[in-house]
Amino acid sequence: MTRLSRTLVLGLMTVVLALFGATLSASATSTEPIQISGNPSCEGGLKIDPVVSGTYGPVTIVVTGSSFSFTTDGSLVSDVIVKGGPNANWYHYDPAVTADSGLTAPINPNNGRPYGLSHLCFSVDDKKFPDPK
């Protein structure tokens, strides 16, 4: 292989990797949570309690301290409720997503950090809970 050919191949591989990486980062989704008072219902949804890393039906979660990320097997998530402390955070996705990261319970006003993760509720494809508003 000539030096020019090697340079072209390396350049092409760099472009392909850059495009692939951009596609991966563009598919990551995030939304601002809405704080919900009390303990919203999970009826009809996929409830995860206790909150530990693992796979629960179509959803896989990875817990890191007081936050977590999720991915699915291709199923679409339209809502996630994160209960912690006296309230919960509601993450609503429109359009629905297959992954997100950095989800937390509401912030504890006494220390400025998120409350611990009590339980999670996912609205996945056919497992939907009522609008918690």
mmCIF file with all atom_site columns, C-alpha atoms in Angstrom:
data_model
loop_
_atom_site.group_PDB
_atom_site.id
_atom_site.type_symbol
_atom_site.label_atom_id
_atom_site.label_alt_id
_atom_site.label_comp_id
_atom_site.label_asym_id
_atom_site.label_entity_id
_atom_site.label_seq_id
_atom_site.pdbx_PDB_ins_code
_atom_site.Cartn_x
_atom_site.Cartn_y
_atom_site.Cartn_z
_atom_site.occupancy
_atom_site.B_iso_or_equiv
_atom_site.pdbx_formal_charge
_atom_site.auth_seq_id
_atom_site.auth_comp_id
_atom_site.auth_asym_id
_atom_site.auth_atom_id
_atom_site.pdbx_PDB_model_num
ATOM 1   C CA . MET A 1 1   ? 0.000   0.000  0.000  1.00 0.00 ? 1   MET A CA 1
ATOM 2   C CA . THR A 1 2   ? 1.455   3.356  -0.965 1.00 0.00 ? 2   THR A CA 1
ATOM 3   C CA . ARG A 1 3   ? 1.830   6.206  1.460  1.00 0.00 ? 3   ARG A CA 1
ATOM 4   C CA . LEU A 1 4   ? -0.933  8.193  -0.308 1.00 0.00 ? 4   LEU A CA 1
ATOM 5   C CA . SER A 1 5   ? -3.322  5.211  -0.188 1.00 0.00 ? 5   SER A CA 1
ATOM 6   C CA . ARG A 1 6   ? -2.602  4.699  3.517  1.00 0.00 ? 6   ARG A CA 1
ATOM 7   C CA . THR A 1 7   ? -3.257  8.382  4.194  1.00 0.00 ? 7   THR A CA 1
ATOM 8   C CA . LEU A 1 8   ? -6.551  8.253  2.263  1.00 0.00 ? 8   LEU A CA 1
ATOM 9   C CA . VAL A 1 9   ? -7.688  5.128  4.133  1.00 0.00 ? 9   VAL A CA 1
ATOM 10  C CA . LEU A 1 10  ? -6.798  6.657  7.513  1.00 0.00 ? 10  LEU A CA 1
ATOM 11  C CA . GLY A 1 11  ? -8.543  9.897  6.570  1.00 0.00 ? 11  GLY A CA 1
ATOM 12  C CA . LEU A 1 12  ? -11.660 8.028  5.449  1.00 0.00 ? 12  LEU A CA 1
ATOM 13  C CA . MET A 1 13  ? -11.677 5.969  8.652  1.00 0.00 ? 13  MET A CA 1
ATOM 14  C CA . THR A 1 14  ? -11.388 9.165  10.708 1.00 0.00 ? 14  THR A CA 1
ATOM 15  C CA . VAL A 1 15  ? -14.364 10.700 8.895  1.00 0.00 ? 15  VAL A CA 1
ATOM 16  C CA . VAL A 1 16  ? -16.471 7.543  9.361  1.00 0.00 ? 16  VAL A CA 1
ATOM 17  C CA . LEU A 1 17  ? -15.610 7.364  13.076 1.00 0.00 ? 17  LEU A CA 1
ATOM 18  C CA . ALA A 1 18  ? -16.371 11.055 13.520 1.00 0.00 ? 18  ALA A CA 1
ATOM 19  C CA . LEU A 1 19  ? -19.758 10.668 11.825 1.00 0.00 ? 19  LEU A CA 1
ATOM 20  C CA . PHE A 1 20  ? -20.551 7.535  13.830 1.00 0.00 ? 20  PHE A CA 1
ATOM 21  C CA . GLY A 1 21  ? -19.583 9.304  17.057 1.00 0.00 ? 21  GLY A CA 1
ATOM 22  C CA . ALA A 1 22  ? -21.712 12.306 16.166 1.00 0.00 ? 22  ALA A CA 1
ATOM 23  C CA . THR A 1 23  ? -24.663 10.000 15.521 1.00 0.00 ? 23  THR A CA 1
ATOM 24  C CA . LEU A 1 24  ? -24.190 8.349  18.906 1.00 0.00 ? 24  LEU A CA 1
ATOM 25  C CA . SER A 1 25  ? -24.002 11.633 20.765 1.00 0.00 ? 25  SER A CA 1
ATOM 26  C CA . ALA A 1 26  ? -26.946 13.084 18.848 1.00 0.00 ? 26  ALA A CA 1
ATOM 27  C CA . SER A 1 27  ? -29.108 10.133 19.915 1.00 0.00 ? 27  SER A CA 1
ATOM 28  C CA . ALA A 1 28  ? -28.551 10.848 23.619 1.00 0.00 ? 28  ALA A CA 1
ATOM 29  C CA . THR A 1 29  ? -31.582 12.680 24.936 1.00 0.00 ? 29  THR A CA 1
ATOM 30  C CA . SER A 1 30  ? -32.282 14.696 28.052 1.00 0.00 ? 30  SER A CA 1
ATOM 31  C CA . THR A 1 31  ? -35.190 16.670 29.439 1.00 0.00 ? 31  THR A CA 1
ATOM 32  C CA . GLU A 1 32  ? -35.647 18.898 32.472 1.00 0.00 ? 32  GLU A CA 1
ATOM 33  C CA . PRO A 1 33  ? -37.625 17.255 35.284 1.00 0.00 ? 33  PRO A CA 1
ATOM 34  C CA . ILE A 1 34  ? -40.869 18.594 36.720 1.00 0.00 ? 34  ILE A CA 1
ATOM 35  C CA . GLN A 1 35  ? -41.131 18.214 40.495 1.00 0.00 ? 35  GLN A CA 1
ATOM 36  C CA . ILE A 1 36  ? -44.277 16.401 41.624 1.00 0.00 ? 36  ILE A CA 1
ATOM 37  C CA . SER A 1 37  ? -45.523 16.666 45.222 1.00 0.00 ? 37  SER A CA 1
ATOM 38  C CA . GLY A 1 38  ? -45.904 13.524 47.278 1.00 0.00 ? 38  GLY A CA 1
ATOM 39  C CA . ASN A 1 39  ? -45.801 10.014 45.864 1.00 0.00 ? 39  ASN A CA 1
ATOM 40  C CA . PRO A 1 40  ? -47.276 9.860  42.333 1.00 0.00 ? 40  PRO A CA 1
ATOM 41  C CA . SER A 1 41  ? -48.931 6.635  41.201 1.00 0.00 ? 41  SER A CA 1
ATOM 42  C CA . CYS A 1 42  ? -47.005 4.065  39.215 1.00 0.00 ? 42  CYS A CA 1
ATOM 43  C CA . GLU A 1 43  ? -50.145 2.094  38.436 1.00 0.00 ? 43  GLU A CA 1
ATOM 44  C CA . GLY A 1 44  ? -49.858 0.662  34.936 1.00 0.00 ? 44  GLY A CA 1
ATOM 45  C CA . GLY A 1 45  ? -46.132 1.479  34.652 1.00 0.00 ? 45  GLY A CA 1
ATOM 46  C CA . LEU A 1 46  ? -42.939 -0.489 35.208 1.00 0.00 ? 46  LEU A CA 1
ATOM 47  C CA . LYS A 1 47  ? -41.933 0.031  38.857 1.00 0.00 ? 47  LYS A CA 1
ATOM 48  C CA . ILE A 1 48  ? -38.345 -0.535 39.997 1.00 0.00 ? 48  ILE A CA 1
ATOM 49  C CA . ASP A 1 49  ? -38.016 -0.867 43.776 1.00 0.00 ? 49  ASP A CA 1
ATOM 50  C CA . PRO A 1 50  ? -35.398 -1.069 45.197 1.00 0.00 ? 50  PRO A CA 1
ATOM 51  C CA . VAL A 1 51  ? -33.306 1.008  42.801 1.00 0.00 ? 51  VAL A CA 1
ATOM 52  C CA . VAL A 1 52  ? -30.232 -1.074 41.959 1.00 0.00 ? 52  VAL A CA 1
ATOM 53  C CA . SER A 1 53  ? -28.364 -1.475 38.681 1.00 0.00 ? 53  SER A CA 1
ATOM 54  C CA . GLY A 1 54  ? -29.826 -4.229 36.522 1.00 0.00 ? 54  GLY A CA 1
ATOM 55  C CA . THR A 1 55  ? -32.270 -5.168 33.791 1.00 0.00 ? 55  THR A CA 1
ATOM 56  C CA . TYR A 1 56  ? -35.992 -4.966 34.480 1.00 0.00 ? 56  TYR A CA 1
ATOM 57  C CA . GLY A 1 57  ? -37.990 -6.222 31.520 1.00 0.00 ? 57  GLY A CA 1
ATOM 58  C CA . PRO A 1 58  ? -37.128 -3.944 28.581 1.00 0.00 ? 58  PRO A CA 1
ATOM 59  C CA . VAL A 1 59  ? -35.253 -1.388 30.734 1.00 0.00 ? 59  VAL A CA 1
ATOM 60  C CA . THR A 1 60  ? -31.656 -1.541 31.973 1.00 0.00 ? 60  THR A CA 1
ATOM 61  C CA . ILE A 1 61  ? -30.551 0.959  34.610 1.00 0.00 ? 61  ILE A CA 1
ATOM 62  C CA . VAL A 1 62  ? -27.083 1.821  35.871 1.00 0.00 ? 62  VAL A CA 1
ATOM 63  C CA . VAL A 1 63  ? -27.026 3.584  39.228 1.00 0.00 ? 63  VAL A CA 1
ATOM 64  C CA . THR A 1 64  ? -24.111 5.892  40.025 1.00 0.00 ? 64  THR A CA 1
ATOM 65  C CA . GLY A 1 65  ? -24.435 7.506  43.451 1.00 0.00 ? 65  GLY A CA 1
ATOM 66  C CA . SER A 1 66  ? -27.685 9.487  43.544 1.00 0.00 ? 66  SER A CA 1
ATOM 67  C CA . SER A 1 67  ? -28.274 9.447  39.769 1.00 0.00 ? 67  SER A CA 1
ATOM 68  C CA . PHE A 1 68  ? -28.881 6.793  37.140 1.00 0.00 ? 68  PHE A CA 1
ATOM 69  C CA . SER A 1 69  ? -28.975 6.194  33.418 1.00 0.00 ? 69  SER A CA 1
ATOM 70  C CA . PHE A 1 70  ? -31.248 3.919  31.442 1.00 0.00 ? 70  PHE A CA 1
ATOM 71  C CA . THR A 1 71  ? -31.290 2.138  28.114 1.00 0.00 ? 71  THR A CA 1
ATOM 72  C CA . THR A 1 72  ? -33.933 -0.099 26.610 1.00 0.00 ? 72  THR A CA 1
ATOM 73  C CA . ASP A 1 73  ? -34.081 -3.058 24.276 1.00 0.00 ? 73  ASP A CA 1
ATOM 74  C CA . GLY A 1 74  ? -35.552 -0.704 21.668 1.00 0.00 ? 74  GLY A CA 1
ATOM 75  C CA . SER A 1 75  ? -38.741 -0.047 23.619 1.00 0.00 ? 75  SER A CA 1
ATOM 76  C CA . LEU A 1 76  ? -39.786 3.598  23.857 1.00 0.00 ? 76  LEU A CA 1
ATOM 77  C CA . VAL A 1 77  ? -39.905 5.450  27.182 1.00 0.00 ? 77  VAL A CA 1
ATOM 78  C CA . SER A 1 78  ? -42.236 8.448  27.334 1.00 0.00 ? 78  SER A CA 1
ATOM 79  C CA . ASP A 1 79  ? -42.074 9.159  31.077 1.00 0.00 ? 79  ASP A CA 1
ATOM 80  C CA . VAL A 1 80  ? -39.936 8.365  34.120 1.00 0.00 ? 80  VAL A CA 1
ATOM 81  C CA . ILE A 1 81  ? -40.849 9.194  37.707 1.00 0.00 ? 81  ILE A CA 1
ATOM 82  C CA . VAL A 1 82  ? -37.935 9.295  40.150 1.00 0.00 ? 82  VAL A CA 1
ATOM 83  C CA . LYS A 1 83  ? -39.119 9.178  43.771 1.00 0.00 ? 83  LYS A CA 1
ATOM 84  C CA . GLY A 1 84  ? -36.846 10.370 46.550 1.00 0.00 ? 84  GLY A CA 1
ATOM 85  C CA . GLY A 1 85  ? -37.475 12.319 49.730 1.00 0.00 ? 85  GLY A CA 1
ATOM 86  C CA . PRO A 1 86  ? -40.985 13.748 50.134 1.00 0.00 ? 86  PRO A CA 1
ATOM 87  C CA . ASN A 1 87  ? -41.496 14.347 46.377 1.00 0.00 ? 87  ASN A CA 1
ATOM 88  C CA . ALA A 1 88  ? -40.608 13.008 42.937 1.00 0.00 ? 88  ALA A CA 1
ATOM 89  C CA . ASN A 1 89  ? -39.124 14.228 39.655 1.00 0.00 ? 89  ASN A CA 1
ATOM 90  C CA . TRP A 1 90  ? -41.109 13.559 36.487 1.00 0.00 ? 90  TRP A CA 1
ATOM 91  C CA . TYR A 1 91  ? -39.104 13.291 33.267 1.00 0.00 ? 91  TYR A CA 1
ATOM 92  C CA . HIS A 1 92  ? -41.398 13.557 30.220 1.00 0.00 ? 92  HIS A CA 1
ATOM 93  C CA . TYR A 1 93  ? -40.037 12.705 26.755 1.00 0.00 ? 93  TYR A CA 1
ATOM 94  C CA . ASP A 1 94  ? -41.760 13.912 23.594 1.00 0.00 ? 94  ASP A CA 1
ATOM 95  C CA . PRO A 1 95  ? -40.815 12.206 21.405 1.00 0.00 ? 95  PRO A CA 1
ATOM 96  C CA . ALA A 1 96  ? -40.224 9.069  23.453 1.00 0.00 ? 96  ALA A CA 1
ATOM 97  C CA . VAL A 1 97  ? -36.620 7.850  23.886 1.00 0.00 ? 97  VAL A CA 1
ATOM 98  C CA . THR A 1 98  ? -34.647 4.632  24.318 1.00 0.00 ? 98  THR A CA 1
ATOM 99  C CA . ALA A 1 99  ? -32.000 6.060  26.676 1.00 0.00 ? 99  ALA A CA 1
ATOM 100 C CA . ASP A 1 100 ? -31.081 8.925  28.985 1.00 0.00 ? 100 ASP A CA 1
ATOM 101 C CA . SER A 1 101 ? -28.611 9.641  31.753 1.00 0.00 ? 101 SER A CA 1
ATOM 102 C CA . GLY A 1 102 ? -28.197 11.856 34.797 1.00 0.00 ? 102 GLY A CA 1
ATOM 103 C CA . LEU A 1 103 ? -31.716 11.334 36.161 1.00 0.00 ? 103 LEU A CA 1
ATOM 104 C CA . THR A 1 104 ? -32.124 12.143 39.873 1.00 0.00 ? 104 THR A CA 1
ATOM 105 C CA . ALA A 1 105 ? -34.702 12.534 42.609 1.00 0.00 ? 105 ALA A CA 1
ATOM 106 C CA . PRO A 1 106 ? -35.564 16.113 43.662 1.00 0.00 ? 106 PRO A CA 1
ATOM 107 C CA . ILE A 1 107 ? -32.932 18.254 45.356 1.00 0.00 ? 107 ILE A CA 1
ATOM 108 C CA . ASN A 1 108 ? -32.805 18.187 49.157 1.00 0.00 ? 108 ASN A CA 1
ATOM 109 C CA . PRO A 1 109 ? -32.934 21.873 50.222 1.00 0.00 ? 109 PRO A CA 1
ATOM 110 C CA . ASN A 1 110 ? -30.961 21.064 53.395 1.00 0.00 ? 110 ASN A CA 1
ATOM 111 C CA . ASN A 1 111 ? -27.781 20.073 51.536 1.00 0.00 ? 111 ASN A CA 1
ATOM 112 C CA . GLY A 1 112 ? -28.315 21.061 47.866 1.00 0.00 ? 112 GLY A CA 1
ATOM 113 C CA . ARG A 1 113 ? -27.904 17.453 46.657 1.00 0.00 ? 113 ARG A CA 1
ATOM 114 C CA . PRO A 1 114 ? -30.503 15.049 45.263 1.00 0.00 ? 114 PRO A CA 1
ATOM 115 C CA . TYR A 1 115 ? -32.404 12.866 47.697 1.00 0.00 ? 115 TYR A CA 1
ATOM 116 C CA . GLY A 1 116 ? -31.604 9.161  47.575 1.00 0.00 ? 116 GLY A CA 1
ATOM 117 C CA . LEU A 1 117 ? -33.411 7.049  44.969 1.00 0.00 ? 117 LEU A CA 1
ATOM 118 C CA . SER A 1 118 ? -36.502 5.501  46.576 1.00 0.00 ? 118 SER A CA 1
ATOM 119 C CA . HIS A 1 119 ? -38.143 3.948  43.505 1.00 0.00 ? 119 HIS A CA 1
ATOM 120 C CA . LEU A 1 120 ? -38.542 4.499  39.764 1.00 0.00 ? 120 LEU A CA 1
ATOM 121 C CA . CYS A 1 121 ? -41.549 4.311  37.495 1.00 0.00 ? 121 CYS A CA 1
ATOM 122 C CA . PHE A 1 122 ? -41.200 3.913  33.717 1.00 0.00 ? 122 PHE A CA 1
ATOM 123 C CA . SER A 1 123 ? -43.883 4.426  31.097 1.00 0.00 ? 123 SER A CA 1
ATOM 124 C CA . VAL A 1 124 ? -42.653 1.998  28.440 1.00 0.00 ? 124 VAL A CA 1
ATOM 125 C CA . ASP A 1 125 ? -44.585 1.214  25.243 1.00 0.00 ? 125 ASP A CA 1
ATOM 126 C CA . ASP A 1 126 ? -47.696 -0.547 26.552 1.00 0.00 ? 126 ASP A CA 1
ATOM 127 C CA . LYS A 1 127 ? -46.913 -0.005 30.287 1.00 0.00 ? 127 LYS A CA 1
ATOM 128 C CA . LYS A 1 128 ? -48.207 3.511  30.861 1.00 0.00 ? 128 LYS A CA 1
ATOM 129 C CA . PHE A 1 129 ? -49.075 5.257  34.124 1.00 0.00 ? 129 PHE A CA 1
ATOM 130 C CA . PRO A 1 130 ? -51.506 8.176  34.504 1.00 0.00 ? 130 PRO A CA 1
ATOM 131 C CA . ASP A 1 131 ? -50.227 11.696 33.876 1.00 0.00 ? 131 ASP A CA 1
ATOM 132 C CA . PRO A 1 132 ? -48.842 12.686 37.306 1.00 0.00 ? 132 PRO A CA 1
ATOM 133 C CA . LYS A 1 133 ? -49.658 16.419 37.031 1.00 0.00 ? 133 LYS A CA 1
#
